Every structure is written in structure tokens, then in C-alpha cells.
XYZ file of C-alpha atoms in Angstrom:
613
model
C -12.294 0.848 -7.912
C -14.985 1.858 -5.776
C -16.242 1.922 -1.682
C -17.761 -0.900 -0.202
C -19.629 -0.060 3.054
C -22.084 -2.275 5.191
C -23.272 -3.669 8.916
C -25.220 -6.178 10.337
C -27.608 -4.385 13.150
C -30.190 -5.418 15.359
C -32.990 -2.412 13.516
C -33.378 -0.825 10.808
C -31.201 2.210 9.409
C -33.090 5.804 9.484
C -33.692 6.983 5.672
C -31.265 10.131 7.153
C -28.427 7.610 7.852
C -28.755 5.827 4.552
C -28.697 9.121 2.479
C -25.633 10.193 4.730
C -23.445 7.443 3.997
C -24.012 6.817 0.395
C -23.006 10.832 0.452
C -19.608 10.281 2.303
C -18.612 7.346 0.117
C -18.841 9.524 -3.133
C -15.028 10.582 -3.754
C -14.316 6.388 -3.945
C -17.521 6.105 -6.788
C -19.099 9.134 -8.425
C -20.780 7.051 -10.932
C -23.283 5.778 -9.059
C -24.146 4.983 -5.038
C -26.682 2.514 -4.279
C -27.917 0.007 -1.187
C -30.094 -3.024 -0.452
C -30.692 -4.543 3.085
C -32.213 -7.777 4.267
C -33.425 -9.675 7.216
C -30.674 -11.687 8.788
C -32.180 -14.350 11.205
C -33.320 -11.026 13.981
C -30.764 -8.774 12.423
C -30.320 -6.880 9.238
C -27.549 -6.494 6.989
C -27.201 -3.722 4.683
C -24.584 -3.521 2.158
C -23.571 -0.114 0.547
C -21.881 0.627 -2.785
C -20.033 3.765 -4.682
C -19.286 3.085 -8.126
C -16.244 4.380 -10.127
C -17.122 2.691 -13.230
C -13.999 1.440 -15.045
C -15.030 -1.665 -16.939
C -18.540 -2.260 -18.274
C -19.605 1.560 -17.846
C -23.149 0.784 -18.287
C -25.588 1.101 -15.289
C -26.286 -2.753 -15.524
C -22.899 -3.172 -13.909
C -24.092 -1.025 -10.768
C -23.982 -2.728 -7.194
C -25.324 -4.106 -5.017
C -25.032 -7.133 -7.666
C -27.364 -9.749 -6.825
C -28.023 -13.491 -8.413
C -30.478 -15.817 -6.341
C -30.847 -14.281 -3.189
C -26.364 -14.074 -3.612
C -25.350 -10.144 -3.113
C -22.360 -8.792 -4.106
C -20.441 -5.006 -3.091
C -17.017 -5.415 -4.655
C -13.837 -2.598 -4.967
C -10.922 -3.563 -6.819
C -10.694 -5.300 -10.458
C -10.219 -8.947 -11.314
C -7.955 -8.880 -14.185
C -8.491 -12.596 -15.665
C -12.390 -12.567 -15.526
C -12.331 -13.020 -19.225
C -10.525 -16.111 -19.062
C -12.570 -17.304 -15.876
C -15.358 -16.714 -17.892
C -14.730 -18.903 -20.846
C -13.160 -21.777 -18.411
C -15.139 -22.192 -15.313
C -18.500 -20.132 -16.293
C -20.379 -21.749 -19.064
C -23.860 -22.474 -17.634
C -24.335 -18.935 -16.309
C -26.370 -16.658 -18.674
C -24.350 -13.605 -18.443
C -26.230 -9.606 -18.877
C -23.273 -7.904 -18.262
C -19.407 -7.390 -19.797
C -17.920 -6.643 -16.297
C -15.799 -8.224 -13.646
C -18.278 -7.955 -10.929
C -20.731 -10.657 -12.654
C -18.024 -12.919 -12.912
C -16.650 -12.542 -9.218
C -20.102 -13.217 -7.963
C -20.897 -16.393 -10.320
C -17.059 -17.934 -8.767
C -18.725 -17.270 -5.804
C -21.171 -19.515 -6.404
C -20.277 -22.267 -8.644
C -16.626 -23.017 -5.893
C -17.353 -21.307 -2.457
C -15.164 -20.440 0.182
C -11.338 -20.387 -1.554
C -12.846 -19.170 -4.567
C -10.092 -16.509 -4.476
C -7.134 -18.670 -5.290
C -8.325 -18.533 -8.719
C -8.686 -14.837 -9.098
C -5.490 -12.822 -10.843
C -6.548 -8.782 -9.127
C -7.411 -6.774 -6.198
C -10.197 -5.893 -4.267
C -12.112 -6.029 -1.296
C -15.545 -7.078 -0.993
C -18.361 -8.500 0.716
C -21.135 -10.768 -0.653
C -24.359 -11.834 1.413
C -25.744 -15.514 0.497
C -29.104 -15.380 1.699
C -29.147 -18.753 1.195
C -26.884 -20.213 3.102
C -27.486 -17.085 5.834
C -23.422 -15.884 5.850
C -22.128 -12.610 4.934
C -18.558 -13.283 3.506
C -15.811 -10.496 3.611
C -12.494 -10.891 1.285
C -9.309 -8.847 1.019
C -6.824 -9.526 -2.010
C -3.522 -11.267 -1.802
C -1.078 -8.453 -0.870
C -3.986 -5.949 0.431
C -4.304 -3.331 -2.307
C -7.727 -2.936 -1.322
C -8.735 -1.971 1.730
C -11.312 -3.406 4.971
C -11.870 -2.127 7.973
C -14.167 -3.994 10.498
C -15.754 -2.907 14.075
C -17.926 -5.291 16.551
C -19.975 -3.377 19.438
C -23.131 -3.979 20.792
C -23.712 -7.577 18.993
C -23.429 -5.287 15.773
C -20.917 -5.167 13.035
C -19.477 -2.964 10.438
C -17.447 -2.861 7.753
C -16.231 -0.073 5.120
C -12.916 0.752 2.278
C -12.829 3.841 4.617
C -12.929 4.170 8.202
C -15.470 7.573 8.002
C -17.975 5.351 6.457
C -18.083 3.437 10.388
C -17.950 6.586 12.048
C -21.134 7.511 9.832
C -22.815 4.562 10.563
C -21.963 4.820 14.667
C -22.503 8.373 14.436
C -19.571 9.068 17.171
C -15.938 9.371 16.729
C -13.767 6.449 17.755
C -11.478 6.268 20.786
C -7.739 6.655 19.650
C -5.553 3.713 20.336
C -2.471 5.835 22.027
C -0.368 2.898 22.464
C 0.054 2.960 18.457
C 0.295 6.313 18.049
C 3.392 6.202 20.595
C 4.498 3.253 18.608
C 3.815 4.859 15.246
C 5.982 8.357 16.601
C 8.841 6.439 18.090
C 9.887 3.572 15.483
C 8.299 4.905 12.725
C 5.429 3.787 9.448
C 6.917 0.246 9.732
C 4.853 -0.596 12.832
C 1.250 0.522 12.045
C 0.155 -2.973 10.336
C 3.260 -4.847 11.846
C 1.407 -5.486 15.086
C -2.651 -5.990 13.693
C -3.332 -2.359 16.052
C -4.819 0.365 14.781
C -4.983 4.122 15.198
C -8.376 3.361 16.871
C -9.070 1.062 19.716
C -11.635 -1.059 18.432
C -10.907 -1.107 14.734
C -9.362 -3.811 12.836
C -8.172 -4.639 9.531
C -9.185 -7.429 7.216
C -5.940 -8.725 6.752
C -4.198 -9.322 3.177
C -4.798 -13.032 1.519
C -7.814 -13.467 4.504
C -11.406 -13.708 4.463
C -13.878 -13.871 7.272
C -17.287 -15.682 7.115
C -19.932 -14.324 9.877
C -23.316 -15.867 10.443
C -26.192 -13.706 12.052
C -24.865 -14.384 15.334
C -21.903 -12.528 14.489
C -19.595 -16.036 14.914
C -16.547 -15.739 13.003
C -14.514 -18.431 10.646
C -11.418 -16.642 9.635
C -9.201 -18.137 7.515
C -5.563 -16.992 4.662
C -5.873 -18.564 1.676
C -2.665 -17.737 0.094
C 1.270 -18.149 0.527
C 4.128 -16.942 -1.427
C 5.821 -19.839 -3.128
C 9.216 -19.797 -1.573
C 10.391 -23.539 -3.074
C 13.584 -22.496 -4.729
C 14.063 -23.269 -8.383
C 17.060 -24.733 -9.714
C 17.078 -22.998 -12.938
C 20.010 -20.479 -14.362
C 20.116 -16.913 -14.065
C 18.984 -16.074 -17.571
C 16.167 -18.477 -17.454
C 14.935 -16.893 -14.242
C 15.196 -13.122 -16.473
C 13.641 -14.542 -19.286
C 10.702 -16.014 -17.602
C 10.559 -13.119 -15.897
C 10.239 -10.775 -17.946
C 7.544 -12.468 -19.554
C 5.320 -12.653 -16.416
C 5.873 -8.973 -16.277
C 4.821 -8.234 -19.559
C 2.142 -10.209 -19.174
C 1.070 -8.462 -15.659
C 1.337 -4.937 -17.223
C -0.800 -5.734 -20.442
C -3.713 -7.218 -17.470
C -3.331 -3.984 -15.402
C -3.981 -2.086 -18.282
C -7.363 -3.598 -19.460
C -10.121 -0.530 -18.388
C -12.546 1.610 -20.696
C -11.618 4.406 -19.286
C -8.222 6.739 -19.840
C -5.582 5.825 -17.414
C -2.334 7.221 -16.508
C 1.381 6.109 -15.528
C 3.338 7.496 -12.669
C 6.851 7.541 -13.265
C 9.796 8.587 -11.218
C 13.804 8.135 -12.578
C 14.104 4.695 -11.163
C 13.812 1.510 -12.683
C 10.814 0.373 -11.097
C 8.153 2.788 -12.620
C 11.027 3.035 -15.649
C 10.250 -0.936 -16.170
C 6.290 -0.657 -16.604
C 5.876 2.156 -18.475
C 8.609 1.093 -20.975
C 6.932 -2.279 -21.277
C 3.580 -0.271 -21.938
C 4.973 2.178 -24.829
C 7.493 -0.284 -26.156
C 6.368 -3.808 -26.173
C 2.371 -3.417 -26.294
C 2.277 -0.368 -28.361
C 0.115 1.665 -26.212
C -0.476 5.613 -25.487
C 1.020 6.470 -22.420
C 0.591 9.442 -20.349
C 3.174 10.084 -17.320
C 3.187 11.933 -14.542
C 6.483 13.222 -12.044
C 7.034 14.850 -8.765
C 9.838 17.766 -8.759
C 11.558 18.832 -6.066
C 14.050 21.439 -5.392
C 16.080 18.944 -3.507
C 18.948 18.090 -5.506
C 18.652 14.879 -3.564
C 15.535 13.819 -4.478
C 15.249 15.597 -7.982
C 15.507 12.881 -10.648
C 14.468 15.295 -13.784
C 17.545 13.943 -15.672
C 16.324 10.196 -15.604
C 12.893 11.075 -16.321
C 13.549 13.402 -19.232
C 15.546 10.258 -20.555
C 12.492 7.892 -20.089
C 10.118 10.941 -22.042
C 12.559 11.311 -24.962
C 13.631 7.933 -25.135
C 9.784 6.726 -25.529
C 8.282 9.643 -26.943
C 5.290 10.003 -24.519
C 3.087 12.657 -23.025
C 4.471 14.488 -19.760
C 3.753 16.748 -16.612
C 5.721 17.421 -13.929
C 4.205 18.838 -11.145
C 6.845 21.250 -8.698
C 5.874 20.193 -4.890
C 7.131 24.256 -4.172
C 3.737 24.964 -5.180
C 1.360 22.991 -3.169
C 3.469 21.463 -0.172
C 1.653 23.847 2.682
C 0.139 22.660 5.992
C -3.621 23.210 4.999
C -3.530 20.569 2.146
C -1.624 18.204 5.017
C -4.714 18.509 7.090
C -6.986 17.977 4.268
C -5.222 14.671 2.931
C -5.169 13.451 6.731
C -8.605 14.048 7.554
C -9.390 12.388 4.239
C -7.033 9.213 5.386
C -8.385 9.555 9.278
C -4.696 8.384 10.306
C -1.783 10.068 9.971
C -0.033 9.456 6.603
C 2.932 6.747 6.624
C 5.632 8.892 5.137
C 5.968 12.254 3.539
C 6.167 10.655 0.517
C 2.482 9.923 0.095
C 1.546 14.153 0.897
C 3.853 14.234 -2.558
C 2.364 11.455 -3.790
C -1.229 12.759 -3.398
C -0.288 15.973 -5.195
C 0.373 13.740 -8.504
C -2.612 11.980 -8.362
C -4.539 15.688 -8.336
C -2.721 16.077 -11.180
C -3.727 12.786 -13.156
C -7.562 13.621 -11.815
C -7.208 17.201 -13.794
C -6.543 15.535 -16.600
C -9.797 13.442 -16.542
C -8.072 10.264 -16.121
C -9.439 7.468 -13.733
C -6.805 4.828 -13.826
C -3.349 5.411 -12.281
C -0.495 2.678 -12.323
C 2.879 2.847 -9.904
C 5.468 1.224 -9.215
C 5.060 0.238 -5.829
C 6.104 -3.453 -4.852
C 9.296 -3.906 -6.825
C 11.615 -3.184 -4.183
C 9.804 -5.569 -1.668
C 10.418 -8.238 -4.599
C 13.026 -7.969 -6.110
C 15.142 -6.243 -3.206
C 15.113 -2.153 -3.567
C 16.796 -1.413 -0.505
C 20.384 -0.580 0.480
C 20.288 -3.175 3.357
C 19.193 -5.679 1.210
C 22.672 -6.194 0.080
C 24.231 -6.550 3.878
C 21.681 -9.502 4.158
C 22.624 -11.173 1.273
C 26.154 -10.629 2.172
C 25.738 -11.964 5.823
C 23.536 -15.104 4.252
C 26.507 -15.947 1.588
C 28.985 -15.805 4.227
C 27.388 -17.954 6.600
C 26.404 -20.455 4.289
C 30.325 -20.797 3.371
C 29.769 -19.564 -0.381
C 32.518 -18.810 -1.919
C 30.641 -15.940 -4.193
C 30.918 -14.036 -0.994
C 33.778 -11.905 -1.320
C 32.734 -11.446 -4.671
C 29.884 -9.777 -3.630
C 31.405 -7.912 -0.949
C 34.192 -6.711 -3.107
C 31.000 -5.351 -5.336
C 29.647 -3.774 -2.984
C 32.328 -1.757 -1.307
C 32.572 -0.253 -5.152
C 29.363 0.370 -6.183
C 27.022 0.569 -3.280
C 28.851 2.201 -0.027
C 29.561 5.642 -1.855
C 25.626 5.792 -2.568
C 24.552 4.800 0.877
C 23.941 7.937 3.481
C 22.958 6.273 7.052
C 26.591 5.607 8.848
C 25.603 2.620 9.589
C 24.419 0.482 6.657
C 28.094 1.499 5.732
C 29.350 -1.295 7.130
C 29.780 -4.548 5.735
C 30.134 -6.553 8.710
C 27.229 -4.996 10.553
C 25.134 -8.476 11.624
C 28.287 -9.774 12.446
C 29.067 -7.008 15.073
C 25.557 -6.165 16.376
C 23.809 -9.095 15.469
C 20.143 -8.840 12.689
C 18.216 -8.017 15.704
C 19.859 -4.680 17.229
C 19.985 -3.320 13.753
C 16.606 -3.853 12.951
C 15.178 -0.421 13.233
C 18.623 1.685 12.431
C 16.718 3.941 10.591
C 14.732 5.741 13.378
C 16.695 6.602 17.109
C 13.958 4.992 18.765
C 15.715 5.273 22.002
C 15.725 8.957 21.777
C 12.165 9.518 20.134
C 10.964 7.668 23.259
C 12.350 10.237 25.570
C 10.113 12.319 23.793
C 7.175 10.705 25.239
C 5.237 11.085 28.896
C 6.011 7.849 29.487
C 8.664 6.119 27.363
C 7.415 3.962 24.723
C 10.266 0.833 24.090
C 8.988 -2.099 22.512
C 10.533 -5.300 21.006
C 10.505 -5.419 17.195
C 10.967 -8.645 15.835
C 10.952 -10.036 12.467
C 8.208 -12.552 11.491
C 9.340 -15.900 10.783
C 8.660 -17.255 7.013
C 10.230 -20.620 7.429
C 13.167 -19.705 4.632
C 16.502 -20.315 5.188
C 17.197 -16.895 3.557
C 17.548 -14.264 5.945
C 17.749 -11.605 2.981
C 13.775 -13.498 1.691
C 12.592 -13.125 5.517
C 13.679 -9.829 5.547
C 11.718 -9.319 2.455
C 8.455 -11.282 2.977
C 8.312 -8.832 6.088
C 8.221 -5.638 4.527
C 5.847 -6.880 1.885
C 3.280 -8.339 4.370
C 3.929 -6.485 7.666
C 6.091 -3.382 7.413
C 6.405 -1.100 4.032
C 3.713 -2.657 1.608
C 0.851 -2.631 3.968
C 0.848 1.064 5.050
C 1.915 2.341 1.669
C -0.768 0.883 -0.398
C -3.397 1.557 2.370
C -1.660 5.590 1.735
C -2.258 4.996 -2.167
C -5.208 3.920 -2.131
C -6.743 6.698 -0.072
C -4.830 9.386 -2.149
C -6.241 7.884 -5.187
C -9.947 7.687 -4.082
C -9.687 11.026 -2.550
C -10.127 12.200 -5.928
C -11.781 8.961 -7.578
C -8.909 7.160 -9.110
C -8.565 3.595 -9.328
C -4.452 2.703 -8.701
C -2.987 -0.345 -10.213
C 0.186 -1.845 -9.235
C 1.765 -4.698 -11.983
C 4.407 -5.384 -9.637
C 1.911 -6.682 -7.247
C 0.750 -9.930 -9.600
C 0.810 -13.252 -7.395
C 2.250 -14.955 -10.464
C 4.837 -12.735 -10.823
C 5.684 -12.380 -7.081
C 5.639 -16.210 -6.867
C 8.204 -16.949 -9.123
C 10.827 -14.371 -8.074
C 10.970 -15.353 -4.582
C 11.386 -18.981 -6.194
C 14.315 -17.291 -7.538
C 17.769 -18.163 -5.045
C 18.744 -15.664 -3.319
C 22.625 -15.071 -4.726
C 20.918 -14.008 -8.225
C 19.059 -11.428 -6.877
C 22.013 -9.034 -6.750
C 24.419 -9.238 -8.835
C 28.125 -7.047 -10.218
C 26.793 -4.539 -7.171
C 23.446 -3.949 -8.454
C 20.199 -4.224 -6.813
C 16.830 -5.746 -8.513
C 19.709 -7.373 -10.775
C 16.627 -9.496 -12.510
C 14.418 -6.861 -12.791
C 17.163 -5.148 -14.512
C 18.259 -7.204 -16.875
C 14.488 -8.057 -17.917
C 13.801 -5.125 -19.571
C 17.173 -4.704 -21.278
C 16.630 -3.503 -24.618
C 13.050 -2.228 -23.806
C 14.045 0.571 -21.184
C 16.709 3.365 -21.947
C 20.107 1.906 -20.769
C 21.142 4.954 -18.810
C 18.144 4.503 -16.484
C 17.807 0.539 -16.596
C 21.787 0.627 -15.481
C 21.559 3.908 -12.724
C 22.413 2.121 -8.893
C 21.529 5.801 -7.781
C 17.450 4.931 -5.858
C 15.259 8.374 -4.829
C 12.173 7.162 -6.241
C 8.855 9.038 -5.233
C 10.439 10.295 -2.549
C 10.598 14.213 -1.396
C 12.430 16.089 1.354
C 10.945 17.536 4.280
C 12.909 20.752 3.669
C 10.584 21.877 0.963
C 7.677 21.008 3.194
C 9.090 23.033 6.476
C 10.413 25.709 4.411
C 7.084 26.759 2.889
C 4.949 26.238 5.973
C 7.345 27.311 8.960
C 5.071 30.354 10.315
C 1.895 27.712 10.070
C 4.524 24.751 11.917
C 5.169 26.706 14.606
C 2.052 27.589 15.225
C 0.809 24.248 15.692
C 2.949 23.106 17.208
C 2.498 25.653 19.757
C -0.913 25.170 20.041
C -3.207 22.577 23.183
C -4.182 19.865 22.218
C -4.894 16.618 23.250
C -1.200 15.451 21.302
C 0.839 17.104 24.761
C -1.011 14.060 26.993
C 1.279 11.415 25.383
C 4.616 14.145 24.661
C 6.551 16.736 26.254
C 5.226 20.032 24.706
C 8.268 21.623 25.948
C 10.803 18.728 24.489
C 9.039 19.215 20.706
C 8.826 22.742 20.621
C 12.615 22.411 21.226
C 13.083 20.094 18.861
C 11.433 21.779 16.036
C 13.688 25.351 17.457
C 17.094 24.006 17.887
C 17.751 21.265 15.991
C 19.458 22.312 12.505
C 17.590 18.816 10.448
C 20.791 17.987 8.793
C 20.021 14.406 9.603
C 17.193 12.311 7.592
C 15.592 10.778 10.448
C 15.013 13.641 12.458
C 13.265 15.727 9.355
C 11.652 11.655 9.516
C 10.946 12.387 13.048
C 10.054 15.605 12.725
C 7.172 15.294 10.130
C 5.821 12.498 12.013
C 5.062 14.956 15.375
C 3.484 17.281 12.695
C 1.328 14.506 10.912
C 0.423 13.002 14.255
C -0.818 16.287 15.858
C -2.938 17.126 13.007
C -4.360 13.865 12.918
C -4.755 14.124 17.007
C -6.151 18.216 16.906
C -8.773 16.797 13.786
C -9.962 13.951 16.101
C -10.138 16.784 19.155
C -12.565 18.845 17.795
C -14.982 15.611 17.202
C -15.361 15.783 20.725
């Protein structure tokens, strides 16, 4: 893990700008920051790099990596570049043991598409002074981020939007329209619709690179798909294969020379790779847990099971004791956005945690529910699929759920069975958020269309899916990981998030994906006999989440103090209408303690961009 910065501009850089950035890129590398530059038809390109070493600690692996006149910045890790090496790389001399050497050689002996042979993450940029391109890449699923800016016949690029602003030296205008659309419908939106919280930023895009002469012309192009050609195999041969691809993607994200750590919550997500880790490749694992007070979001019980059960090293850390408004402001002028969920201010205290420790390396669950479904609606989509398609399993399932599922499930209306069949997919599709009230909340009401991307699959419940994990949950949660990580230098690794694993479980059909009432059924029954049964077999999901209660209840003097306070927030919402809101309403409701902690979030993030001006 580490930053990767650059620009192509029409003069030189001052020494005082150069010094400046390398400085503001050191939480995402320590190790080392370096930089080269180079003429670029009547432009030069520079290209900026902060090192967290992880593999190959010695200084020969530092970046800017360069190989005839080819230059390489690179963040992320390629977790097959040993077997690249002995299969594709033979006539290179190599002078290093890391991935970076071996990135930049593919480079060079295939080209453009190169990536479709890499098993990792990462973003980075290479300049081929031969061929006169720069050439910017983003992994599969977007673990690792890009930002990119065009002004002035210039261009810039950076893991962290502060690293532009450096090089501009100016703020960027806010995008208001997004902010409006990230306050009334919610985290789901801010990659759904390729805006950003600032007006002329952009995103590299997951599975997309971008090729840019010195003319700043553009070839954009995706080089990957998920493989969603069904397989006609049984359900146990789909869990056996499966749970060998996930062994095999946990031993990969585990390869580093440096001490890494495992968060783990009492679900079976972060209960599958940790028990895979302890239990099947023998190794020593350190976990970390949030606690809350919430009863509904405590899982202590599950995770002391997971401890004893494996006999590992534990901390919890207690969010009573650091959930307060001044680290908020911290982590979101860290991010420069507003943070997705309040999930990731909890998250961010566990990764402080796993930094105190001296470990670089921390591994999650994130992805499993976006594969192998996690979510209570899931089951209402498989449901309305099986009964459309005439299957006679349906009532079956139905019968399952109504058991198991609807006494777990909170929201009134994912109660209900036959909920496409009354509304239709389309009015339901943002349940979770009162959208049409939030709006009211605005100066000028904010209602926008939110429609599902199409995949092409006749499986509504896989459409649903392929949406969060490209458009709606994945994107904004690992850009949120990733920042909490790097904001104090750890490198996160997801197994869930393996190409070759994600490939063949949306292969999978559809009707074995939840099965006797339970969600993730494969998943499930994968790790049978490597994961303590009491966990592997709990339908009950919190995961890392955390309630805002514990948040409001140590900070309300500080709350209502911002949120009493001018700023340029009250242009797009009624002052008067929030400070209401935060007085009156009781907050027995989810979505309003949802709604609520996104006004908070957004005005810090809009008061922290104010006094830029």
C-alpha cells in the first residue's frame, strides 16, 4: 500500500511544491517518498510516490520504478507476481524480490490489458517514455483508489484528493447537486452516478484504465466483467470448489513481510477468513473488534466464540471511549468527503488500534455480502425471481423465510413477502431512506430517479447484486477503508474481493444461493468444520456496524452546537427544519439516526471546506 500522486503541466514544479506534496502523502508511505519528472512533448509529467513497504522492504524496491525510459508509481499489491514471474518473465534480469518489478516488466512484455492477468489491487500510473503515454490503472472492484482533474490543458492525478489540492494550491468548488443527493437518498448514490463531492473531480473507475498522450487525448477503456454464465453443476460441487478458491484467496492475501492483523466482527463473513487463517494454514492470527453498548449491535458473544474456539490473540476496543465530534472532523478532513456511513467513524477507531500495535497489514471482511447475498432483501428478490420463473422451490423458500428471516428483519417493509408484487422493484428501491421527506429538508427539493443498472442477467436477485458491488455499497465503502487505513499507514486486504473467487459464485444459479432460510448459504456451508458451528449457523447479521446513539449521546453539547452554528451547509437546507429535527425528533427509527448523522457528517465536511476560503 502506498500514495501515488502526479500531473502533466505545461512548467516546471517549484522545489517548495515538490517538498510540499511528498510531505502530505506521508500517512499512505512513511517508508520512503520520492519523485522523478520528464519532458513530455512541451509538457512535463511528474510522478510522485509514498512508500509503505510491505513486500521486499529493502530501499531497491522504492518508486518511482523505472526500466528503459518505462516509469512506474504503483499502490496496492499483486498477489500472484511470483507465479507471473516464473511463467511470463524469464528474459528479464530481475534486482529486486517485490511486486512492483514484476507489474512494470507485464507492462512491458503485453501492453495495454496487461491487467487481466494480474490476481490484486492497486492503482497506478506508469510513464513509457517511449512510446510518449502516461497510462493510469484501477483494480477490478476498486480497492485502490484514483482521482483525476483536467484544467488549463493540465492534468492531475492522486490516491487522495489533498494531494490535487496541493498541487493546484486552491480548494475545489463543491459539487452541491451530490451533496443534496448524498443527504437525501443516502451513501448508495456517491459513485452510483460517476459525480463527485467536487465539481471537477472524477474517479478512475473500477476494472478501467485511461491512456493520455501529451496532448492530454484520452483512450479509456474496462477490461474486466464478472462471469455471469451459469454453471450447471450441484450444490455441493459449487461449496466444494468454493471453498477451495477461498482458501486459496486468503493464503494470497496473507503473503507480506510485515505483521498483519485480522478484523473480526460475530458474523460469518470476517468469522470465514480468519478461521481459514488459524485453522487450515496454521498461521498466527491477531484480531481486532468494535464494542458497543448497543445491545443491537454488540456481538461480544459470537466473537468470544470465534477467540476461544481458535485460540488467538484479542482486543476489543469500546467505541464509548473515542466516539466524540473532534475525532469526526479529523477522520473527515483526512477523507475530504463526508464518510459513507457511521460505520466507517467505528471502523477507523479499530484500525488505530491495529496501528498501536505496530501492525501494517489489516484484512476485513468486506465484499461477502455483495457476493454471496448478505442482505435481508436479498431473499425478497430471490423469492420474486422463483416465483416468476414458475419454480416450484418457491413456496419452499417462502415458507423458509416467513420462519427464519421475518422475526430478524426491523424495516416494516422488507416484512413483506409480496413486496415487488405490490409496489413493483422500482418504488422499493430506496426503502431504506424517506427520501421524499429528507428532500423537504432541502432549499430546493432534491428528487431524482434511481434506477438499477442493467447487467444483462435474467436474475433480478444477481442485478441487484452486481449493483451494489460496482455502483452502490462496495464502491464508497472501500474508498472509506482505504482512507481509514492510510490515515494511519495500513495496507487493508479484502480475500473476499478475489476475481476468481467472485467469478465463480455469481456462476453459481441463483436458487442455491439461499437455502433452509439462510443467507450466504454457500459461504456457509464452505467453512463447515473449519469455523465454530454456533457462529457459521447464526442468521442474526450486525456486522461492523454501530449505533448512532452512542455517537449522539457522548457528543450532544458539541452537536448542538454545530449544528447551530453559519455556515455555508444552511444555502442548500433549512437551518430552522434541522435544528428541529435534531430537537424534537425522539430517533427511535434507524433511518432518521441514518439521516441524522448524515446532516452532521455533511456540515463538517461543508464548515472544513468554508474556512479554505
Amino acid at each position: 500500500m502506498c500514495g501515488v500522486t502526479g500531473c502533466i503541466v505545461n512548467e516546471e514544479l517549484t522545489y517548495k511544491k515538490i517538498q510540499k506534496t511528498l510531505l502530505l502523502m506521508q500517512n499512505r508511505g512513511p517508508d520512503n517518498q520520492s519523485y522523478r519528472f520528464f519532458k513530455f512533448g512541451k509538457k512535463f509529467v511528474y510522478l510522485f510516490h509514498s512508500r509503505l513497504s510491505i513486500i521486499d522492504l529493502n530501499d531497491r524496491s522504492n518508486q518511482p520504478f523505472s526500466y528503459n525510459g518505462v516509469h512506474l508509481i504503483f499502490n496496492g499489491e499483486i498477489y500472484n507476481y511470483k507465479e507471473l514471474k516464473k511463467i511470463y518473465l524469464k528474459e528479464f534480469s530481475f534486482k529486486t524480490q517485490s511486486d512492483t518489478e514484476v507489474l512494470l516488466y507485464m507492462y512491458i512484455k503485453f501492453g495495454k490489458n496487461f491487467e487481466k492477468k494480474l490476481n490484486g489491487m492497486w492503482s497506478f500510473a506508469i510513464f513509457d517514455e517511449n512510446k510518449q503515454k502516461l497510462f493510469l490503472s484501477r483494480d477490478r472492484f476498486g480497492e485502490k483508489p484514483m482521482h483525476y482533474l483536467t484544467e488549463n490543458n493540465q492534468f492531475y492525478f492522486s490516491s487522495e484528493i489533498k494531494n490535487i489540492k496541493q498541487l493546484l494550491d486552491r480548494k475545489l468548488e463543491l459539487n452541491l447537486n451530490h451533496i443534496r443527493r448524498f443527504l437525501v437518498y443516502g451513501y448508495k448514490t456517491i459513485n452510483k452516478y460517476k459525480d463527485h463531492f467536487y465539481k471537477t473531480l472524477h474517479r478512475l473507475e473500477a476494472s478501467s484504465y485511461i491512456e493520455i498522450d501529451s496532448d492530454l487525448n484520452f483512450t479509456k477503456n474496462n477490461y474486466y466483467k464478472v462471469n455471469l454464465i451459469q454453471n450447471n453443476l450441484s450444490t455441493n460441487e459449487n461449496i466444494e470448489n468454493t471453498k477451495e478458491l477461498l482458501i486459496k484467496s486468503v493464503e494470497s492475501r496473507m503473503i507480506a513481510d510485515v505483521p498483519l492483523a485480522f478484523c473480526l466482527s460475530g458474523g460469518v463473513d470476517s468469522t470465514s477468513t480468519v478461521s481459514i487463517a488459524k485453522k487450515i494454514l496454521n498461521k498466527n492470527v491477531k484480531t481486532y473488534s468494535i464494542l458497543d453498548d448497543d445491545e443491537r449491535y454488540n456481538e461480544k458473544k459470537n466473537i468470544l466464540k470465534n477467540v476461544n474456539h481458535l485460540e488467538i490473540d484479542h482486543q476489543f476496543i469500546e467505541l464509548k471511549e473515542h466516539f466524540n465530534i473532534k475525532s469526526l472532523s479529523d477522520l473527515i478532513q483526512y477523507h475530504d468527503e463526508p464518510l459513507c456511513t457511521i460505520n466507517f467513524f467505528s471502523h477507523s477507531l479499530l484500525q488505530k488500534a491495529i496501528k498501536q500495535d505496530n501492525n501494517k497489514i489489516s484484512v476485513s471482511g468486506i465484499g461477502a455480502d455483495e457476493i454471496f447475498t448478505g442482505y435481508f432483501d436479498h431473499h425478497l428478490y430471490l423469492m420474486h425471481y422463483l416465483k416468476n420463473l414458475g419454480n416450484a422451490e418457491y413456496n419452499k423458500y417462502k415458507k423458509d423465510w416467513s420462519t427464519f428471516i421475518q422475526p430478524l428483519v426491523n424495516n416494516p417493509d422488507l416484512k413483506n413477502p409480496d413486496l415487488f408484487e405490490i409496489k413493483g422493484i422500482k418504488e422499493n428501491k430506496y426503502r431504506y431512506m424517506r427520501y421524499d421527506y429528507y428532500s423537504s429538508f432541502l432549499v430546493n427539493e432534491f428528487i431524482e430517479d434511481q434506477i438499477d443498472v442493467n447487467f444483462d442477467i435474467d436474475s433480478i436477485l444477481k442485478n441487484r447484486m452486481l449493483n451494489e458491488l460496482f455502483y452502490e455499497t462496495m464502491p464508497p465503502a472501500l474508498d472509506n477503508e482505504d482512507l481509514n487505513s492510510m490515515y494511519y499507514s495500513i495496507e487493508n486486504r479484502s480475500p473476499f474481493l478475489n476475481h476468481d473467487l467472485v467469478d465463480y459464485v455469481y456462476s453459481i444459479p441463483s436458487s442455491q444461493l439461499m437455502q433452509r432460510g439462510y443467507s450466504k448459504y454457500i459461504l456457509r456451508e464452505s467453512i463447515k468444520d473449519i469455523a465454530v458451528e454456533e457462529v457459521r449457523i447464526d442468521r442474526v447479521k450486525k456486522g461492523f456496524n454501530a449505533s448512532a446513539d452512542s455517537f449522539l449521546k457522548n457528543s450532544a453539547t458539541d452537536l448542538l452546537d454545530l449544528m447551530n452554528s453559519d455556515s455555508s451547509f444552511y444555502d442548500i437546507i433549512n437551518k430552522e427544519k434541522v435544528i428541529s429535527f435534531f430537537n424534537e425528533n425522539n430517533f427511535q427509527e434507524n433511518w432518521d439516526k441514518k439521516f441524522l448523522f448524515n446532516l452532521i457528517n455533511t456540515k463538517l465536511f461543508m464548515d472544513l471546506n468554508d474556512d479554505l476560503l
